Coordinates of C-alpha atoms (C1' of nucleotides) in Angstrom, one line a residue:
Chain A
M1 CA 8.8 -12.3 18.4
E2 CA 11.8 -14.0 17.0
T3 CA 14.9 -12.4 15.7
R4 CA 15.9 -14.9 13.1
P5 CA 17.2 -13.2 9.4
A6 CA 14.0 -13.9 7.4
P7 CA 13.6 -17.5 6.2
E8 CA 12.5 -17.3 2.7
A9 CA 11.4 -21.1 2.4
T10 CA 7.7 -20.1 1.9
A11 CA 8.5 -16.6 0.3
E12 CA 8.2 -17.5 -3.3
P13 CA 4.6 -18.1 -4.4
A14 CA 4.3 -19.1 -8.0
D15 CA 3.4 -15.7 -9.4
G16 CA 6.7 -14.5 -7.8
G17 CA 10.0 -14.6 -5.8
P18 CA 12.0 -12.0 -4.7
S19 CA 12.9 -10.1 -8.2
A20 CA 9.5 -10.1 -9.0
L21 CA 8.6 -7.2 -6.3
R22 CA 11.5 -5.4 -8.3
R23 CA 9.8 -6.1 -11.7
T24 CA 6.2 -5.3 -10.4
L25 CA 7.1 -2.2 -9.1
H26 CA 8.9 -1.2 -12.1
Q27 CA 6.1 -2.1 -14.4
R28 CA 4.4 1.0 -12.3
G29 CA 7.2 3.3 -12.6
L30 CA 8.2 2.6 -8.7
R31 CA 11.7 2.2 -7.1
M32 CA 13.0 -1.1 -5.8
T33 CA 14.6 -0.2 -2.1
P34 CA 15.5 -2.7 0.6
Q35 CA 13.1 -1.5 3.0
R36 CA 10.3 -2.7 0.5
Q37 CA 11.6 -6.1 0.1
L38 CA 12.2 -6.1 4.1
V39 CA 8.4 -5.1 4.8
L40 CA 7.1 -7.6 2.2
D41 CA 9.4 -10.2 3.5
A42 CA 7.9 -9.8 6.9
V43 CA 4.4 -9.7 6.1
R44 CA 4.9 -13.3 4.2
D45 CA 7.0 -14.3 7.2
L46 CA 4.5 -13.2 9.9
G47 CA 1.3 -14.5 8.2
H48 CA -0.7 -11.5 9.4
A49 CA 0.3 -8.7 11.2
T50 CA -0.3 -5.5 12.6
P51 CA 1.9 -2.4 10.8
E52 CA 3.9 -2.3 14.4
Q53 CA 4.2 -6.0 14.5
I54 CA 6.0 -5.5 11.0
C55 CA 7.7 -2.9 11.9
T56 CA 9.4 -4.3 14.5
R57 CA 10.4 -7.6 12.7
V58 CA 11.5 -5.2 9.9
Q59 CA 13.9 -3.2 12.2
S60 CA 15.3 -7.1 13.7
A61 CA 16.9 -7.1 10.4
A62 CA 17.4 -2.9 9.9
P63 CA 16.9 -1.1 12.7
A64 CA 16.9 2.5 11.1
V65 CA 13.8 1.7 9.1
N66 CA 11.1 4.2 10.5
I67 CA 7.6 3.0 11.1
T68 CA 6.4 5.9 8.7
T69 CA 7.9 4.0 5.9
V70 CA 6.3 0.5 7.2
Y71 CA 3.0 2.5 6.8
R72 CA 3.6 4.2 3.5
T73 CA 4.8 0.7 2.1
L74 CA 2.4 -1.7 3.1
D75 CA -0.2 1.2 1.6
L76 CA 1.9 0.6 -1.7
L77 CA 2.0 -2.7 -1.3
E78 CA -1.8 -3.2 -1.0
R79 CA -2.1 -0.6 -4.0
I80 CA -0.1 -2.7 -6.6
G81 CA -2.0 -5.9 -5.1
L82 CA 0.9 -7.7 -3.3
V83 CA -0.6 -7.7 -0.3
R84 CA -3.9 -7.1 1.5
H85 CA -5.6 -6.1 5.0
T86 CA -7.9 -7.9 7.2
H87 CA -10.0 -6.5 10.2
L88 CA -9.8 -8.5 12.9
G89 CA -12.0 -7.2 15.0
H90 CA -9.9 -5.2 17.7
G91 CA -8.7 -2.1 16.5
A92 CA -5.4 -2.7 14.4
P93 CA -6.0 -3.9 10.9
T94 CA -3.5 -6.9 10.0
Y95 CA -1.9 -7.7 6.6
S96 CA -0.7 -10.8 4.8
E97 CA 0.1 -12.0 1.4
Q98 CA -2.9 -11.2 -1.2
E99 CA -2.3 -15.2 -2.2
H100 CA -3.4 -16.0 1.3
Q101 CA -6.8 -16.3 0.8
H102 CA -8.3 -17.5 4.1
V103 CA -11.1 -16.8 6.5
H104 CA -9.8 -15.7 9.9
L105 CA -11.6 -17.1 13.0
V106 CA -11.0 -14.7 16.1
C107 CA -11.6 -15.8 19.5
H108 CA -13.2 -12.7 21.1
S109 CA -11.9 -14.5 24.4
C110 CA -8.5 -15.1 24.1
G111 CA -8.1 -13.5 20.7
K112 CA -6.5 -16.3 19.0
V113 CA -6.8 -16.4 15.6
T114 CA -7.5 -19.5 13.4
E115 CA -7.2 -19.8 9.9
S116 CA -9.6 -21.9 7.6
P117 CA -10.1 -22.6 3.9
T118 CA -12.2 -20.0 2.4
D119 CA -14.6 -22.9 1.0
L120 CA -16.3 -22.8 4.3
M121 CA -18.0 -19.8 2.8
D122 CA -19.3 -21.2 -0.6
G123 CA -22.6 -22.0 1.1
L124 CA -23.0 -18.6 2.7
A125 CA -21.7 -17.2 -0.4
A126 CA -24.4 -18.6 -2.8
R127 CA -26.9 -17.6 -0.4
L128 CA -25.9 -14.1 0.0
L129 CA -25.8 -13.8 -3.9
A130 CA -29.3 -15.4 -4.3
E131 CA -30.9 -13.2 -1.4
S132 CA -29.2 -10.1 -1.3
D133 CA -27.0 -9.5 -4.5
F134 CA -24.1 -9.6 -2.5
V135 CA -20.9 -10.6 -3.6
L136 CA -18.7 -12.0 -0.4
D137 CA -15.3 -11.3 -0.3
P138 CA -14.4 -14.0 2.1
S139 CA -10.9 -13.2 3.3
H140 CA -11.0 -9.7 4.2
V141 CA -13.2 -9.9 7.2
A142 CA -12.9 -12.1 10.5
L143 CA -15.5 -14.4 12.0
S144 CA -15.7 -13.5 15.6
G145 CA -16.7 -16.5 18.4
R146 CA -15.6 -18.7 20.6
C147 CA -12.9 -21.0 20.4
R148 CA -12.4 -24.8 21.6
G149 CA -10.3 -23.7 24.8
C150 CA -12.3 -21.1 25.9
R151 CA -15.5 -23.0 25.7
D152 CA -14.1 -25.9 27.7
E153 CA -12.8 -23.3 30.7
E154 CA -16.0 -21.9 30.8
E155 CA -18.0 -25.0 31.0
E156 CA -15.9 -26.3 33.8
Q157 CA -16.2 -23.0 35.8
S158 CA -20.0 -23.6 35.5
Chain B
M1 CA -26.8 13.1 8.4
E2 CA -29.8 14.2 9.6
T3 CA -30.6 16.3 12.6
R4 CA -34.4 15.6 13.5
P5 CA -35.6 15.2 16.9
A6 CA -35.1 11.8 18.0
P7 CA -38.1 9.6 16.8
E8 CA -39.0 7.0 19.4
A9 CA -41.2 5.0 17.2
T10 CA -38.6 1.7 17.2
A11 CA -37.1 2.9 20.8
E12 CA -38.9 0.3 23.1
P13 CA -38.2 -3.5 22.2
A14 CA -40.3 -5.9 24.4
D15 CA -38.2 -6.2 27.2
G16 CA -37.6 -2.7 28.4
G17 CA -38.8 1.2 27.4
P18 CA -37.1 4.3 28.7
S19 CA -37.6 3.6 32.3
A20 CA -35.7 0.1 31.5
L21 CA -32.6 1.9 31.8
R22 CA -33.1 3.4 35.1
R23 CA -34.2 -0.2 36.4
T24 CA -31.2 -2.0 34.7
L25 CA -28.8 0.8 36.0
H26 CA -30.1 0.7 39.8
Q27 CA -30.0 -2.9 39.8
R28 CA -25.6 -2.6 39.5
G29 CA -25.5 0.4 41.8
L30 CA -25.2 2.8 38.6
R31 CA -27.1 6.0 38.3
M32 CA -29.8 7.2 35.9
T33 CA -28.4 10.4 34.0
P34 CA -29.7 12.1 30.9
Q35 CA -26.6 11.9 29.0
R36 CA -27.1 7.9 29.5
Q37 CA -30.8 7.7 28.0
L38 CA -29.2 10.0 25.4
V39 CA -26.8 7.9 24.2
L40 CA -29.0 4.7 24.3
D41 CA -31.7 6.7 22.2
A42 CA -28.9 7.7 19.8
V43 CA -27.9 4.2 19.4
R44 CA -31.3 2.9 18.8
D45 CA -32.2 5.4 16.7
L46 CA -29.1 5.4 14.2
G47 CA -29.0 1.6 14.1
H48 CA -25.4 1.0 14.0
A49 CA -23.5 4.4 14.2
T50 CA -19.5 5.1 15.2
P51 CA -18.9 7.0 18.6
E52 CA -18.3 9.9 16.9
Q53 CA -22.1 9.6 14.9
I54 CA -23.8 9.0 18.3
C55 CA -21.9 12.0 19.9
T56 CA -23.4 14.1 17.0
R57 CA -26.8 13.1 17.3
V58 CA -26.6 13.3 21.4
Q59 CA -25.4 16.9 20.8
S60 CA -28.2 18.0 18.5
A61 CA -30.4 17.6 21.3
A62 CA -27.7 18.3 24.5
P63 CA -25.0 20.1 22.8
A64 CA -23.2 20.2 26.3
V65 CA -22.5 16.9 26.1
N66 CA -19.0 15.9 25.7
I67 CA -17.6 13.1 23.6
T68 CA -15.7 11.5 26.7
T69 CA -18.8 10.9 28.3
V70 CA -20.3 9.2 25.1
Y71 CA -17.2 7.0 25.1
R72 CA -17.9 6.3 28.6
T73 CA -21.4 5.7 28.3
L74 CA -21.1 3.4 25.5
D75 CA -18.4 1.4 27.5
L76 CA -21.0 1.1 30.3
L77 CA -24.1 0.3 27.8
E78 CA -22.2 -2.5 26.8
R79 CA -20.6 -3.8 29.9
I80 CA -24.7 -4.0 31.4
G81 CA -25.7 -5.8 28.2
L82 CA -27.8 -2.7 26.4
V83 CA -25.8 -2.4 23.5
R84 CA -23.0 -4.5 21.8
H85 CA -20.0 -3.3 19.3
T86 CA -19.5 -4.7 15.5
H87 CA -16.7 -4.2 13.8
L88 CA -17.5 -3.2 10.0
G89 CA -14.3 -3.4 8.9
H90 CA -12.5 0.2 8.3
G91 CA -11.3 1.7 11.8
A92 CA -14.3 2.6 13.9
P93 CA -16.4 0.1 15.6
T94 CA -20.2 0.6 15.5
Y95 CA -22.7 0.5 18.3
S96 CA -26.1 -0.9 18.0
E97 CA -28.6 -2.4 20.3
Q98 CA -28.4 -5.8 21.9
E99 CA -31.3 -7.2 20.7
H100 CA -30.7 -6.3 17.1
Q101 CA -29.2 -9.8 16.2
H102 CA -28.5 -9.4 12.4
V103 CA -25.1 -9.9 9.9
H104 CA -23.7 -6.9 8.9
L105 CA -22.7 -6.7 4.8
V106 CA -20.8 -4.2 4.0
C107 CA -19.8 -3.2 0.8
H108 CA -15.8 -2.3 0.4
S109 CA -16.4 -0.5 -2.7
C110 CA -19.3 2.4 -1.9
G111 CA -19.2 1.6 2.2
K112 CA -23.3 0.9 2.3
V113 CA -24.3 -1.2 5.2
T114 CA -27.1 -3.9 4.8
E115 CA -28.8 -5.8 7.4
S116 CA -29.4 -9.8 7.2
P117 CA -31.1 -12.2 9.5
T118 CA -28.6 -14.4 11.6
D119 CA -30.0 -17.2 10.5
L120 CA -28.2 -16.8 7.2
M121 CA -25.1 -18.0 9.2
D122 CA -26.7 -21.0 10.6
G123 CA -25.1 -23.8 8.1
L124 CA -21.8 -21.8 8.6
A125 CA -21.9 -21.8 12.5
A126 CA -22.6 -25.5 12.1
R127 CA -20.0 -26.3 9.8
L128 CA -17.5 -23.9 12.1
L129 CA -18.5 -25.9 15.4
A130 CA -18.2 -29.2 13.8
E131 CA -14.7 -28.6 11.6
S132 CA -13.0 -26.1 14.0
D133 CA -14.7 -26.2 17.1
F134 CA -15.6 -22.9 17.1
V135 CA -18.9 -21.2 18.3
L136 CA -19.4 -18.2 15.8
D137 CA -20.8 -15.0 17.2
P138 CA -23.0 -14.3 13.9
S139 CA -23.5 -10.1 14.8
H140 CA -20.4 -9.6 16.2
V141 CA -18.7 -9.0 12.9
A142 CA -19.5 -7.8 9.6
L143 CA -19.0 -9.3 6.3
S144 CA -17.1 -7.4 3.6
G145 CA -17.7 -7.7 -0.3
R146 CA -19.3 -6.0 -3.1
C147 CA -23.1 -4.9 -3.4
R148 CA -25.5 -5.0 -6.5
G149 CA -25.4 -1.4 -7.3
C150 CA -21.7 -1.4 -7.3
R151 CA -21.6 -4.5 -9.3
D152 CA -24.0 -3.4 -12.1
E153 CA -21.8 0.0 -12.1
E154 CA -18.4 -2.1 -12.7
E155 CA -20.2 -4.5 -15.5
E156 CA -21.3 -1.3 -17.3
Q157 CA -18.0 0.0 -17.7
S158 CA -16.3 -3.4 -19.2
Chain C
dC1 C1' 21.4 13.7 -12.8
dT2 C1' 16.8 13.8 -11.3
dA3 C1' 12.8 12.2 -9.6
dT4 C1' 11.4 8.9 -6.3
dC5 C1' 11.8 7.2 -1.3
dT6 C1' 13.4 7.5 3.2
dG7 C1' 14.2 9.5 8.1
dC8 C1' 12.6 12.9 11.1
dA9 C1' 9.6 15.4 13.2
dA10 C1' 5.6 17.8 13.6
dA11 C1' 0.6 17.2 12.8
dT12 C1' -4.0 15.0 13.2
dC13 C1' -7.2 11.9 14.8
dT14 C1' -9.0 8.8 17.9
dT15 C1' -9.9 7.2 22.5
dT16 C1' -8.4 7.4 27.2
dT17 C1' -7.2 9.0 31.9
dG18 C1' -6.8 12.4 36.2
dC19 C1' -9.1 15.9 38.7
dA20 C1' -12.3 19.1 40.5
dA21 C1' -17.0 20.5 40.4
dC22 C1' -22.2 18.4 39.7
dG23 C1' -25.8 16.3 40.8
dG24 C1' -29.2 11.8 41.4
dA25 C1' -30.8 8.7 45.1
Chain D
dT1 C1' -25.2 13.9 52.2
dC2 C1' -22.1 10.6 49.7
dC3 C1' -20.6 9.0 46.0
dG4 C1' -21.1 8.2 40.9
dT5 C1' -20.8 10.7 37.0
dT6 C1' -19.6 14.5 33.9
dG7 C1' -16.8 18.2 31.4
dC8 C1' -12.7 19.9 30.9
dA9 C1' -8.0 19.3 29.9
dA10 C1' -4.5 16.8 28.7
dA11 C1' -2.2 12.3 27.5
dA12 C1' -1.4 8.3 25.0
dG13 C1' -1.7 5.6 21.2
dA14 C1' -2.3 5.0 16.3
dT15 C1' -1.7 7.1 11.7
dT16 C1' -0.5 10.8 8.2
dT17 C1' 1.9 14.6 6.4
dG18 C1' 5.7 18.3 5.3
dC19 C1' 10.4 18.6 4.2
dA20 C1' 15.5 18.1 3.2
dG21 C1' 18.7 14.7 2.4
dA22 C1' 20.0 10.2 0.6
dT23 C1' 19.6 7.2 -3.2
dA24 C1' 17.6 4.0 -7.3
dG25 C1' 17.8 4.0 -12.5

DNA sequence: CTATCTGCAAATCTTTTGCAACGGA
DNA sequence: TCCGTTGCAAAAGATTTGCAGATAG
């Protein structure tokens, strides 16, 4: 886990930079605080991370921030649509930017998480709609399986 | 949540009825106990259920069984290949028979779980293998989206 | 100023572990 | 009898809640 001071290179998607958070909060009568900015930065920075990982990251910039605040803030950021959480298969949910629409591929052998574009699911989504009247949300849940590396290892042993 | 006394209509897949559990356990030097049969019955009976739901079901037949035993037994049944767990998207994993290979469709609006045959995923599995060298395990993780009922409701309101 | 936020501590909830007693083979 | 298994209680880990003080607007 690195400790550098939160690069902002990719921190500004088309629809909003740092002050966009302030605006979004104010629209709903909520307040801008350093903690909220730090949590959002951490989520963007880490890609997809558990509340605890996010907390660690935040604390590397502001050690006084409590994990309670991280939980509350993630919940809030999700309610106002800035982040979303995904269930990667094990216990902890992971949070990422709302805009980052991708499918998670989780190897249940080594735990590695890969991302693929959501259009991978287009065919499946169409079939689900036709056959089961089900509108798929491709980025919410991860697909489980075995990655290349683990497959190779297994083959070597047999 | 119902409390009827555990129908056994679907409790005997081709490869093994009640005494198959005893045999499978003995093969590995493990012992047959009433608790283990009850937990396995509950898993088969409930289709896919959380440890707590399984425990409630088991206790309706044998109130003294402790939830600790349910956790340990599910773990054991999974290790010996009789049940498997699936992450339905919320917190708790759910357990079902190993043989029940199906894709779970979870509506994140009403929480309803539908099952579809795994061959729904065949096309996706092939693409993942080709494009990402990833071997998909279709029954381990649920797909999230919105079911017919909830979609209709939403449309009515707009 | 005032209502929203935060930090801290304690409460909850879920799952795991240690240990003595129980019971299957 | 012997050793795997169980129940109980307590531990451990994750998330939530209550409350008094801090602070954004």
